[in-house]
Short mmCIF file of C-alpha atoms in Angstrom, two decimals:
data_model
loop_
_atom_site.label_atom_id
_atom_site.label_comp_id
_atom_site.label_asym_id
_atom_site.label_seq_id
_atom_site.Cartn_x
_atom_site.Cartn_y
_atom_site.Cartn_z
CA MET O 1 0.00 0.00 0.00
CA SER O 2 2.93 2.34 -0.65
CA PHE O 3 0.70 4.68 -2.68
CA THR O 4 -1.26 5.67 0.45
CA GLY O 5 0.40 8.51 2.34
CA VAL O 6 0.55 7.75 6.06
CA SER O 7 2.57 10.75 7.19
CA ALA O 8 2.21 14.50 6.71
CA ALA O 9 5.42 14.60 4.65
CA GLU O 10 4.20 11.86 2.32
CA ARG O 11 0.87 13.60 1.81
CA ARG O 12 2.61 16.89 1.02
CA ARG O 13 4.81 15.16 -1.53
CA MET O 14 1.81 13.51 -3.19
CA LEU O 15 -0.11 16.79 -3.35
CA HIS O 16 2.93 18.52 -4.81
CA GLU O 17 3.27 15.85 -7.53
CA ILE O 18 -0.32 16.35 -8.70
CA GLY O 19 -0.10 20.13 -8.50
CA VAL O 20 -2.46 21.06 -5.66
CA GLY O 21 -1.84 22.89 -2.43
CA ASP O 22 -3.98 20.84 -0.07
CA PHE O 23 -6.52 18.04 -0.04
CA GLU O 24 -9.49 20.44 0.04
CA GLU O 25 -8.65 21.56 -3.51
CA LEU O 26 -9.45 18.03 -4.69
CA LEU O 27 -12.98 18.44 -3.30
CA ALA O 28 -13.69 21.76 -5.01
CA ALA O 29 -15.93 20.10 -7.62
CA VAL O 30 -18.21 18.59 -4.94
CA PRO O 31 -21.22 20.89 -4.31
CA ASP O 32 -21.36 22.43 -0.83
CA ARG O 33 -24.91 21.15 -0.32
CA VAL O 34 -23.72 17.54 -0.25
CA ARG O 35 -20.55 18.11 1.81
CA LEU O 36 -20.46 17.63 5.55
CA ASP O 37 -19.19 20.80 7.23
CA ARG O 38 -18.43 19.19 10.60
CA ALA O 39 -16.44 16.29 11.95
CA LEU O 40 -18.09 12.88 11.95
CA GLU O 41 -19.57 11.95 15.32
CA VAL O 42 -17.75 8.65 15.65
CA PRO O 43 -17.80 7.26 19.20
CA GLY O 44 -15.23 4.89 20.54
CA PRO O 45 -13.48 2.83 21.39
CA LEU O 46 -16.49 0.71 22.39
CA THR O 47 -16.98 -2.63 24.07
CA GLU O 48 -18.85 -5.34 22.18
CA ILE O 49 -21.96 -4.70 24.30
CA GLU O 50 -21.84 -0.97 23.60
CA LEU O 51 -21.27 -1.54 19.89
CA ARG O 52 -24.26 -3.89 19.66
CA ARG O 53 -26.48 -1.27 21.32
CA LEU O 54 -25.23 1.46 18.99
CA LEU O 55 -25.70 -0.55 15.78
CA GLY O 56 -29.04 -1.88 17.00
CA GLY O 57 -30.25 1.68 17.53
CA TRP O 58 -29.23 2.62 14.00
CA ALA O 59 -31.00 -0.45 12.61
CA ARG O 60 -34.21 0.46 14.45
CA ALA O 61 -34.10 3.90 12.83
CA ASN O 62 -34.98 2.25 9.50
CA ALA O 63 -38.72 2.91 9.15
CA ALA O 64 -39.07 0.22 6.48
CA ASP O 65 -38.54 -2.49 9.12
CA ARG O 66 -41.71 -1.52 11.00
CA ALA O 67 -43.79 0.45 8.50
CA VAL O 68 -46.13 -0.84 5.80
CA SER O 69 -44.33 -0.06 2.54
CA PHE O 70 -45.96 1.12 -0.68
CA MET O 71 -42.63 2.43 -1.97
CA GLY O 72 -41.21 1.33 -5.30
CA GLY O 73 -39.46 3.26 -8.03
CA GLY O 74 -36.88 0.54 -8.61
CA CYS O 75 -36.58 -1.04 -5.14
CA TYR O 76 -39.48 -3.23 -3.94
CA ASP O 77 -40.71 -4.97 -0.80
CA HIS O 78 -41.32 -8.49 -2.11
CA TYR O 79 -41.61 -11.52 0.13
CA ILE O 80 -38.41 -13.53 0.55
CA PRO O 81 -39.00 -17.24 1.29
CA ALA O 82 -37.37 -18.49 4.51
CA ALA O 83 -35.66 -21.28 2.56
CA LEU O 84 -33.69 -18.71 0.57
CA ASP O 85 -31.51 -17.56 3.47
CA ALA O 86 -31.09 -21.13 4.69
CA ILE O 87 -29.65 -22.16 1.31
CA ALA O 88 -27.71 -18.97 0.47
CA LEU O 89 -25.85 -19.04 3.81
CA ARG O 90 -24.57 -22.58 3.38
CA SER O 91 -20.78 -22.80 3.59
CA GLU O 92 -20.55 -24.53 0.21
CA PHE O 93 -21.28 -21.19 -1.45
CA THR O 94 -18.50 -19.37 0.39
CA THR O 95 -15.88 -19.38 -2.34
CA ALA O 96 -13.03 -17.23 -3.57
CA TYR O 97 -13.72 -13.78 -5.02
CA THR O 98 -12.91 -14.84 -8.56
CA PRO O 99 -13.63 -18.37 -9.88
CA TYR O 100 -10.57 -18.43 -12.13
CA GLN O 101 -9.65 -21.95 -10.99
CA PRO O 102 -12.56 -24.18 -12.03
CA GLU O 103 -11.16 -27.19 -10.20
CA VAL O 104 -11.83 -25.45 -6.86
CA ALA O 105 -14.81 -23.27 -7.81
CA GLN O 106 -17.39 -25.61 -9.34
CA GLY O 107 -19.96 -24.48 -6.76
CA SER O 108 -19.75 -20.83 -7.80
CA LEU O 109 -19.53 -21.63 -11.48
CA THR O 110 -22.54 -23.95 -11.33
CA VAL O 111 -24.65 -21.23 -9.69
CA ILE O 112 -23.49 -18.65 -12.25
CA PHE O 113 -24.40 -20.99 -15.11
CA GLU O 114 -27.86 -21.59 -13.61
CA PHE O 115 -28.35 -17.84 -13.08
CA GLN O 116 -27.42 -17.14 -16.71
CA SER O 117 -29.78 -19.86 -17.93
CA MET O 118 -32.71 -18.53 -15.89
CA ILE O 119 -32.12 -14.90 -16.93
CA ALA O 120 -31.86 -15.92 -20.59
CA GLU O 121 -35.19 -17.75 -20.35
CA LEU O 122 -36.84 -14.91 -18.42
CA THR O 123 -35.72 -12.23 -20.91
CA GLY O 124 -36.24 -14.27 -24.07
CA CYS O 125 -32.60 -13.84 -25.07
CA GLU O 126 -30.03 -16.36 -26.27
CA VAL O 127 -27.28 -15.58 -23.77
CA ALA O 128 -26.88 -13.81 -20.41
CA ASN O 129 -23.84 -12.91 -18.33
CA ALA O 130 -23.03 -13.59 -14.68
CA SER O 131 -24.55 -10.24 -13.50
CA LEU O 132 -23.39 -6.64 -13.15
CA TYR O 133 -23.33 -4.18 -10.25
CA ASP O 134 -26.92 -2.92 -10.60
CA GLY O 135 -29.63 -2.17 -13.14
CA ALA O 136 -28.41 1.34 -13.90
CA THR O 137 -24.84 0.30 -14.76
CA ALA O 138 -26.26 -2.61 -16.78
CA ALA O 139 -28.20 -0.07 -18.87
CA VAL O 140 -25.02 1.96 -19.38
CA GLU O 141 -23.08 -1.14 -20.42
CA ALA O 142 -25.84 -1.88 -22.94
CA ALA O 143 -25.46 1.63 -24.36
CA LEU O 144 -21.68 1.23 -24.58
CA LEU O 145 -22.10 -2.13 -26.32
CA ALA O 146 -24.49 -0.55 -28.84
CA ARG O 147 -21.95 2.20 -29.56
CA SER O 148 -19.15 -0.33 -29.96
CA GLN O 149 -21.24 -2.60 -32.20
CA THR O 150 -22.59 0.13 -34.50
CA GLY O 151 -19.67 2.55 -34.50
CA ARG O 152 -22.12 5.36 -33.67
CA ARG O 153 -22.27 7.61 -30.61
CA ARG O 154 -25.80 8.85 -29.90
CA VAL O 155 -28.15 6.96 -27.59
CA VAL O 156 -31.87 7.73 -27.49
CA VAL O 157 -33.86 7.34 -24.26
CA ALA O 158 -37.48 6.57 -25.15
CA GLY O 159 -40.20 7.70 -22.75
CA ALA O 160 -40.20 7.32 -18.99
CA LEU O 161 -36.84 5.80 -18.05
CA HIS O 162 -35.99 5.96 -14.34
CA PRO O 163 -34.31 9.35 -13.60
CA HIS O 164 -31.51 7.59 -11.72
CA ILE O 165 -30.68 5.51 -14.81
CA VAL O 166 -30.75 8.65 -16.95
CA GLY O 167 -28.37 10.26 -14.45
CA VAL O 168 -25.93 7.35 -14.67
CA LEU O 169 -26.11 7.46 -18.47
CA ASN O 170 -25.25 11.15 -18.42
CA THR O 171 -22.35 10.42 -16.06
CA TYR O 172 -20.81 7.80 -18.34
CA LEU O 173 -21.60 9.41 -21.71
CA GLU O 174 -21.29 12.99 -22.87
CA ALA O 175 -24.54 14.95 -22.59
CA ARG O 176 -24.64 15.63 -26.32
CA ASP O 177 -24.65 11.88 -26.96
CA VAL O 178 -27.82 11.21 -24.92
CA THR O 179 -31.17 12.27 -26.41
CA ILE O 180 -34.16 12.19 -24.07
CA VAL O 181 -37.56 11.68 -25.69
CA PRO O 182 -40.03 13.02 -23.08
CA ASP O 183 -42.97 10.85 -22.18
CA ARG O 184 -46.42 11.78 -23.43
CA GLY O 185 -49.17 10.78 -21.03
CA GLY O 186 -46.63 8.76 -19.08
CA ALA O 187 -45.39 6.62 -21.98
CA CYS O 188 -43.32 6.85 -25.17
CA ALA O 189 -45.21 8.29 -28.15
CA ALA O 190 -44.27 6.71 -31.48
CA GLU O 191 -44.20 10.03 -33.36
CA ASP O 192 -41.86 11.61 -30.78
CA LEU O 193 -39.44 8.68 -30.91
CA ARG O 194 -39.42 8.59 -34.72
CA GLU O 195 -38.53 12.28 -34.82
CA ALA O 196 -35.53 11.71 -32.50
CA LEU O 197 -34.07 8.85 -34.54
CA GLY O 198 -31.48 9.09 -37.29
CA PRO O 199 -28.54 7.30 -38.93
CA GLU O 200 -26.19 8.39 -36.12
CA VAL O 201 -28.16 6.60 -33.36
CA ALA O 202 -26.43 3.59 -31.78
CA GLY O 203 -29.23 2.38 -29.56
CA VAL O 204 -32.68 3.08 -28.17
CA ILE O 205 -33.25 2.46 -24.46
CA TYR O 206 -36.71 2.08 -22.96
CA GLN O 207 -38.08 0.75 -19.69
CA GLN O 208 -40.67 -2.03 -19.43
CA PRO O 209 -42.75 -1.44 -17.37
CA ASN O 210 -41.61 2.16 -17.34
CA PHE O 211 -40.79 4.41 -14.38
CA PHE O 212 -44.48 5.22 -13.88
CA GLY O 213 -45.44 1.53 -13.93
CA LEU O 214 -47.03 1.75 -17.41
CA ILE O 215 -46.64 -0.93 -20.08
CA GLU O 216 -44.83 0.39 -23.17
CA ASN O 217 -45.26 -0.82 -26.77
CA PRO O 218 -42.02 -2.80 -27.18
CA ARG O 219 -42.54 -4.10 -30.70
CA GLY O 220 -43.10 -0.59 -32.03
CA ILE O 221 -39.95 0.70 -30.31
CA HIS O 222 -37.88 -2.25 -31.58
CA ALA O 223 -39.09 -1.76 -35.16
CA MET O 224 -38.27 1.96 -35.20
CA ALA O 225 -34.80 1.35 -33.73
CA HIS O 226 -34.01 -1.35 -36.29
CA GLU O 227 -35.24 0.83 -39.17
CA VAL O 228 -32.31 3.23 -38.55
CA GLY O 229 -29.81 0.45 -37.81
CA ALA O 230 -29.78 1.00 -34.03
CA LEU O 231 -29.95 -1.64 -31.32
CA ALA O 232 -33.11 -1.93 -29.22
CA ILE O 233 -32.35 -2.04 -25.48
CA ALA O 234 -35.06 -2.97 -22.97
CA CYS O 235 -34.61 -2.16 -19.28
CA CYS O 236 -37.00 -4.56 -17.56
CA ASP O 237 -38.41 -5.60 -14.21
CA PRO O 238 -37.79 -9.35 -13.68
CA ILE O 239 -41.09 -10.00 -11.86
CA ALA O 240 -43.04 -8.40 -14.73
CA LEU O 241 -41.22 -10.66 -17.20
CA ALA O 242 -43.00 -13.63 -15.65
CA LEU O 243 -46.28 -12.21 -16.96
CA ILE O 244 -45.64 -10.03 -20.03
CA GLU O 245 -43.94 -10.96 -23.30
CA PRO O 246 -40.14 -11.17 -22.87
CA PRO O 247 -38.52 -8.32 -24.87
CA GLY O 248 -35.96 -10.70 -26.37
CA ALA O 249 -38.76 -12.70 -27.94
CA ALA O 250 -40.27 -9.47 -29.27
CA GLY O 251 -37.09 -8.39 -31.05
CA ALA O 252 -34.98 -6.57 -28.44
CA ASP O 253 -31.24 -6.90 -29.01
CA ILE O 254 -30.28 -6.39 -25.36
CA VAL O 255 -32.35 -6.84 -22.19
CA VAL O 256 -31.07 -5.47 -18.89
CA GLY O 257 -32.58 -4.68 -15.52
CA GLU O 258 -32.38 -4.55 -11.75
CA GLY O 259 -32.60 -7.96 -10.05
CA GLN O 260 -33.38 -6.66 -6.54
CA PRO O 261 -36.97 -8.04 -6.61
CA LEU O 262 -35.54 -11.57 -6.92
CA GLY O 263 -35.03 -12.38 -3.24
CA ILE O 264 -32.89 -9.38 -2.27
CA PRO O 265 -34.12 -7.16 0.61
CA PRO O 266 -34.40 -3.38 0.02
CA SER O 267 -31.52 -2.81 2.51
CA LEU O 268 -31.68 1.00 2.55
CA GLY O 269 -31.39 1.09 -1.23
CA GLY O 270 -28.65 -1.40 -1.97
CA PRO O 271 -26.72 -3.34 -3.02
CA GLY O 272 -28.41 -4.11 -6.31
CA LEU O 273 -28.02 -6.80 -8.93
CA GLY O 274 -27.76 -5.95 -12.59
CA PHE O 275 -28.73 -8.59 -15.13
CA PHE O 276 -27.64 -8.42 -18.78
CA ALA O 277 -28.84 -10.59 -21.66
CA CYS O 278 -28.51 -10.25 -25.42
CA ARG O 279 -28.68 -12.09 -28.72
CA GLN O 280 -25.93 -14.58 -29.54
CA SER O 281 -24.26 -12.39 -32.19
CA LEU O 282 -23.36 -9.81 -29.53
CA VAL O 283 -21.78 -12.23 -27.06
CA ARG O 284 -18.19 -11.22 -27.91
CA ARG O 285 -18.96 -7.63 -26.92
CA MET O 286 -20.93 -8.51 -23.79
CA PRO O 287 -19.42 -7.11 -20.55
CA GLY O 288 -18.53 -9.01 -17.42
CA ARG O 289 -18.25 -12.69 -16.67
CA LEU O 290 -19.65 -15.60 -18.65
CA ALA O 291 -19.76 -19.17 -17.34
CA ALA O 292 -20.11 -22.04 -19.80
CA GLU O 293 -20.50 -25.82 -19.72
CA THR O 294 -17.63 -28.12 -20.62
CA VAL O 295 -16.22 -31.56 -19.77
CA ASP O 296 -13.06 -32.50 -17.92
CA SER O 297 -10.37 -34.95 -19.06
CA GLN O 298 -12.58 -37.84 -17.95
CA GLY O 299 -15.63 -36.59 -19.81
CA ARG O 300 -17.46 -35.38 -16.69
CA ARG O 301 -19.68 -32.30 -16.92
CA GLY O 302 -18.19 -29.12 -15.47
CA PHE O 303 -18.21 -25.33 -15.75
CA VAL O 304 -15.58 -22.68 -16.56
CA LEU O 305 -15.35 -18.97 -17.30
CA THR O 306 -15.26 -18.54 -21.06
CA LEU O 307 -14.84 -16.00 -23.90
CA GLN O 308 -14.18 -13.07 -21.59
CA THR O 309 -10.79 -12.61 -19.96
CA ARG O 310 -9.91 -10.09 -17.26
CA GLU O 311 -7.31 -8.56 -19.55
CA GLN O 312 -10.06 -7.75 -22.04
CA HIS O 313 -11.58 -5.38 -19.48
CA ILE O 314 -8.53 -3.48 -18.19
CA ARG O 315 -7.38 -1.90 -21.45
CA ARG O 316 -8.98 1.46 -20.57
CA GLU O 317 -10.74 3.05 -23.56
CA LYS O 318 -9.83 0.11 -25.83
CA ALA O 319 -11.61 -2.42 -23.60
CA THR O 320 -14.90 -4.10 -24.43
CA SER O 321 -15.94 -2.97 -20.96
CA ASN O 322 -14.27 -2.00 -17.71
CA ILE O 323 -16.55 -4.32 -15.73
CA CYS O 324 -14.51 -7.38 -14.76
CA THR O 325 -16.51 -8.88 -11.90
CA ASN O 326 -20.08 -9.79 -10.93
CA GLN O 327 -22.47 -9.71 -7.96
CA GLY O 328 -21.88 -13.32 -6.97
CA LEU O 329 -23.79 -13.45 -3.66
CA LEU O 330 -26.78 -11.53 -5.00
CA ALA O 331 -26.87 -13.58 -8.19
CA LEU O 332 -26.89 -16.66 -5.95
CA ARG O 333 -29.89 -15.28 -4.04
CA ALA O 334 -31.72 -14.51 -7.28
CA THR O 335 -31.02 -18.03 -8.59
CA ILE O 336 -32.35 -19.63 -5.41
CA TYR O 337 -35.42 -17.35 -5.47
CA MET O 338 -36.27 -18.23 -9.07
CA GLY O 339 -35.58 -21.91 -8.39
CA LEU O 340 -37.81 -21.99 -5.30
CA LEU O 341 -40.74 -20.27 -7.01
CA GLY O 342 -40.40 -21.77 -10.46
CA LYS O 343 -42.28 -20.53 -13.50
CA GLN O 344 -45.72 -20.87 -11.95
CA GLY O 345 -44.71 -19.31 -8.63
CA MET O 346 -43.18 -16.26 -10.28
CA ARG O 347 -46.25 -15.85 -12.45
CA GLU O 348 -48.46 -16.00 -9.35
CA VAL O 349 -46.36 -13.30 -7.66
CA ALA O 350 -46.70 -11.09 -10.76
CA GLU O 351 -50.46 -11.68 -10.94
CA LEU O 352 -50.90 -10.81 -7.26
CA CYS O 353 -48.96 -7.58 -7.83
CA VAL O 354 -51.26 -6.64 -10.71
CA GLN O 355 -54.44 -7.48 -8.82
CA LYS O 356 -53.50 -5.68 -5.61
CA THR O 357 -52.11 -2.62 -7.41
CA HIS O 358 -55.26 -2.22 -9.48
CA HIS O 359 -57.40 -2.69 -6.36
CA ALA O 360 -55.45 0.06 -4.58
CA ALA O 361 -55.70 2.34 -7.63
CA ARG O 362 -59.49 1.93 -7.78
CA LEU O 363 -59.87 2.75 -4.08
CA ALA O 364 -57.56 5.77 -4.29
CA GLY O 365 -59.31 7.08 -7.40
CA ALA O 366 -62.59 7.18 -5.49
CA ILE O 367 -61.18 9.55 -2.82
CA PRO O 368 -62.06 13.22 -3.48
CA GLY O 369 -58.98 15.15 -4.61
CA TYR O 370 -57.03 12.10 -5.82
CA ARG O 371 -56.77 10.63 -9.31
CA ARG O 372 -54.47 8.49 -11.42
CA ALA O 373 -52.08 10.76 -13.28
CA HIS O 374 -51.85 8.51 -16.35
CA ALA O 375 -54.20 6.33 -18.35
CA GLY O 376 -53.16 2.98 -19.79
CA ALA O 377 -52.22 -0.48 -18.56
CA PHE O 378 -49.93 -0.66 -15.53
CA PHE O 379 -48.17 -3.46 -13.70
CA ARG O 380 -47.13 -3.11 -10.03
CA GLU O 381 -47.18 0.64 -9.52
CA PHE O 382 -49.03 3.74 -10.63
CA VAL O 383 -48.77 7.50 -10.21
CA LEU O 384 -51.35 9.12 -7.95
CA GLU O 385 -52.01 12.85 -8.23
CA CYS O 386 -52.62 14.26 -4.74
CA PRO O 387 -54.52 17.36 -3.57
CA LEU O 388 -51.33 18.60 -1.86
CA ASP O 389 -47.60 18.00 -2.13
CA ALA O 390 -46.66 14.31 -2.10
CA ALA O 391 -43.93 15.13 0.42
CA ALA O 392 -46.65 16.08 2.93
CA VAL O 393 -48.45 12.78 2.31
CA CYS O 394 -45.20 10.88 2.92
CA ALA O 395 -44.53 12.80 6.14
CA ARG O 396 -48.01 12.04 7.50
CA GLY O 397 -47.66 8.43 6.46
CA LEU O 398 -44.37 8.02 8.33
CA GLU O 399 -46.10 9.22 11.51
CA ALA O 400 -48.80 6.58 10.98
CA GLY O 401 -46.36 3.73 10.27
CA ILE O 402 -47.03 3.73 6.53
CA LEU O 403 -44.65 4.51 3.69
CA PRO O 404 -47.32 5.67 1.21
CA GLY O 405 -45.13 5.84 -1.90
CA VAL O 406 -42.30 7.73 -3.55
CA ASP O 407 -42.51 11.53 -3.70
CA LEU O 408 -41.80 12.30 -7.36
CA GLY O 409 -41.21 15.96 -6.53
CA GLN O 410 -37.66 15.00 -5.58
CA PHE O 411 -37.00 14.37 -9.27
CA ARG O 412 -38.79 17.36 -10.83
CA PRO O 413 -40.55 20.35 -9.22
CA ALA O 414 -43.45 19.89 -11.66
CA TRP O 415 -44.07 16.47 -10.13
CA ARG O 416 -44.40 17.73 -6.54
CA ARG O 417 -48.01 16.52 -6.22
CA LEU O 418 -47.33 13.11 -7.74
CA LEU O 419 -46.95 10.00 -5.60
CA LEU O 420 -45.55 6.80 -7.13
CA VAL O 421 -47.34 3.91 -5.41
CA ALA O 422 -46.19 0.27 -5.55
CA VAL O 423 -48.26 -2.65 -4.22
CA THR O 424 -46.46 -5.99 -4.04
CA GLU O 425 -47.84 -9.41 -3.15
CA GLN O 426 -46.90 -8.70 0.49
CA ARG O 427 -49.59 -6.05 1.02
CA SER O 428 -52.77 -7.36 2.62
CA ALA O 429 -56.30 -6.02 2.14
CA GLU O 430 -56.14 -4.56 5.67
CA GLU O 431 -52.88 -2.74 4.90
CA ILE O 432 -54.32 -1.30 1.68
CA GLU O 433 -57.36 -0.08 3.67
CA ARG O 434 -55.02 1.63 6.16
CA TRP O 435 -53.25 3.31 3.26
CA VAL O 436 -56.60 4.51 1.84
CA LYS O 437 -57.62 5.96 5.22
CA LEU O 438 -54.31 7.81 5.41
CA LEU O 439 -54.97 9.37 1.98
CA GLN O 440 -58.49 10.31 3.05
CA GLY O 441 -57.22 12.00 6.20
CA VAL O 442 -54.49 13.93 4.43
CA GLY O 443 -56.84 14.87 1.58
CA GLY O 444 -59.47 16.11 4.00
CA ALA O 445 -56.93 18.28 5.77
CA ALA O 446 -55.89 19.73 2.42
#
């Protein structure tokens, strides 16, 4: 660790070499509003008893552990079967960070292969990788693959893509290379997308279901992208794919998404699990790890990493990708979740989400002052227009032990009265009634 300065003299020498006077100059680009202007209140040293009390108090501060959650927007409160933890915590799955040596990592490689197989089937694609960091970076990797494959630079975002994914796209790509096609009525309008396309477009990214929970028209988007020689990239919810047509089967070139709903707890917003699938002809440009089936010298079935080498991903701007790892533990959890539920179980979860979300939407729409903000088919969440700021509804809900939804005003001021409501299979009829009474009380006060 010789590159880490441990003395004042070493730090001064390092700062001098890079041409700055002090460490604070390196932070000049960080906005003041997100910088802490005081020292961290770090107690210690502590005994084990004291540390348990401290961490336990912090854990109890998480309202999601005791409140009824109707929050969504990319991170959902789905039920996790008890068997999942029992299997995922088995010592057989505790393996080395990188399964480079197949003779000692068959457990990890087998799970990766099963994960890839399940994701490929779920997305309707021919091949899937071993996972990426989260859904947002998976979408970026899809955009980079489209640029590499087509030799073009511009990426078009069709309709209501999650603002966080748009933000990550803008971080990785130059702003002039990302064209946002605003939603119309909550979804992508064909005429708006057609106007944004051209021969310089590398790929078209859309979300299915989209950020507002609405079902897009995937075949129309795919056709328009292919007409100009661009790749069609679908950013999908894995639970929804158990019920709606897989984008890969409908002509998408790449299907990515966030795997958190597959047996991973919300955990204060992370970590996530990015899945990435594509058609076979793109496999050489696919980022990350890829496990494949083979046989050993005695003809016995086994698994190895294939096609992609670490060196392929550390060549800076010449690399296929700079992603050279995967979310092994979370991919394991997703594999166990999908294996426990099976096709029918996942479809039942998706159907329950649809039924309960539509039930909640009907009840909310009957409350004076509230209405659905968008028309059209929706899956597990919908946008509710409130008679006052959504932030006020959320504040009142927290007091009542209910997380009523996501305040969309945090993304755009024009959305300040919009509440994004998600209803998973976990929500009971009694909990939905409590949520309705909360809305009635807040609406009456307004």
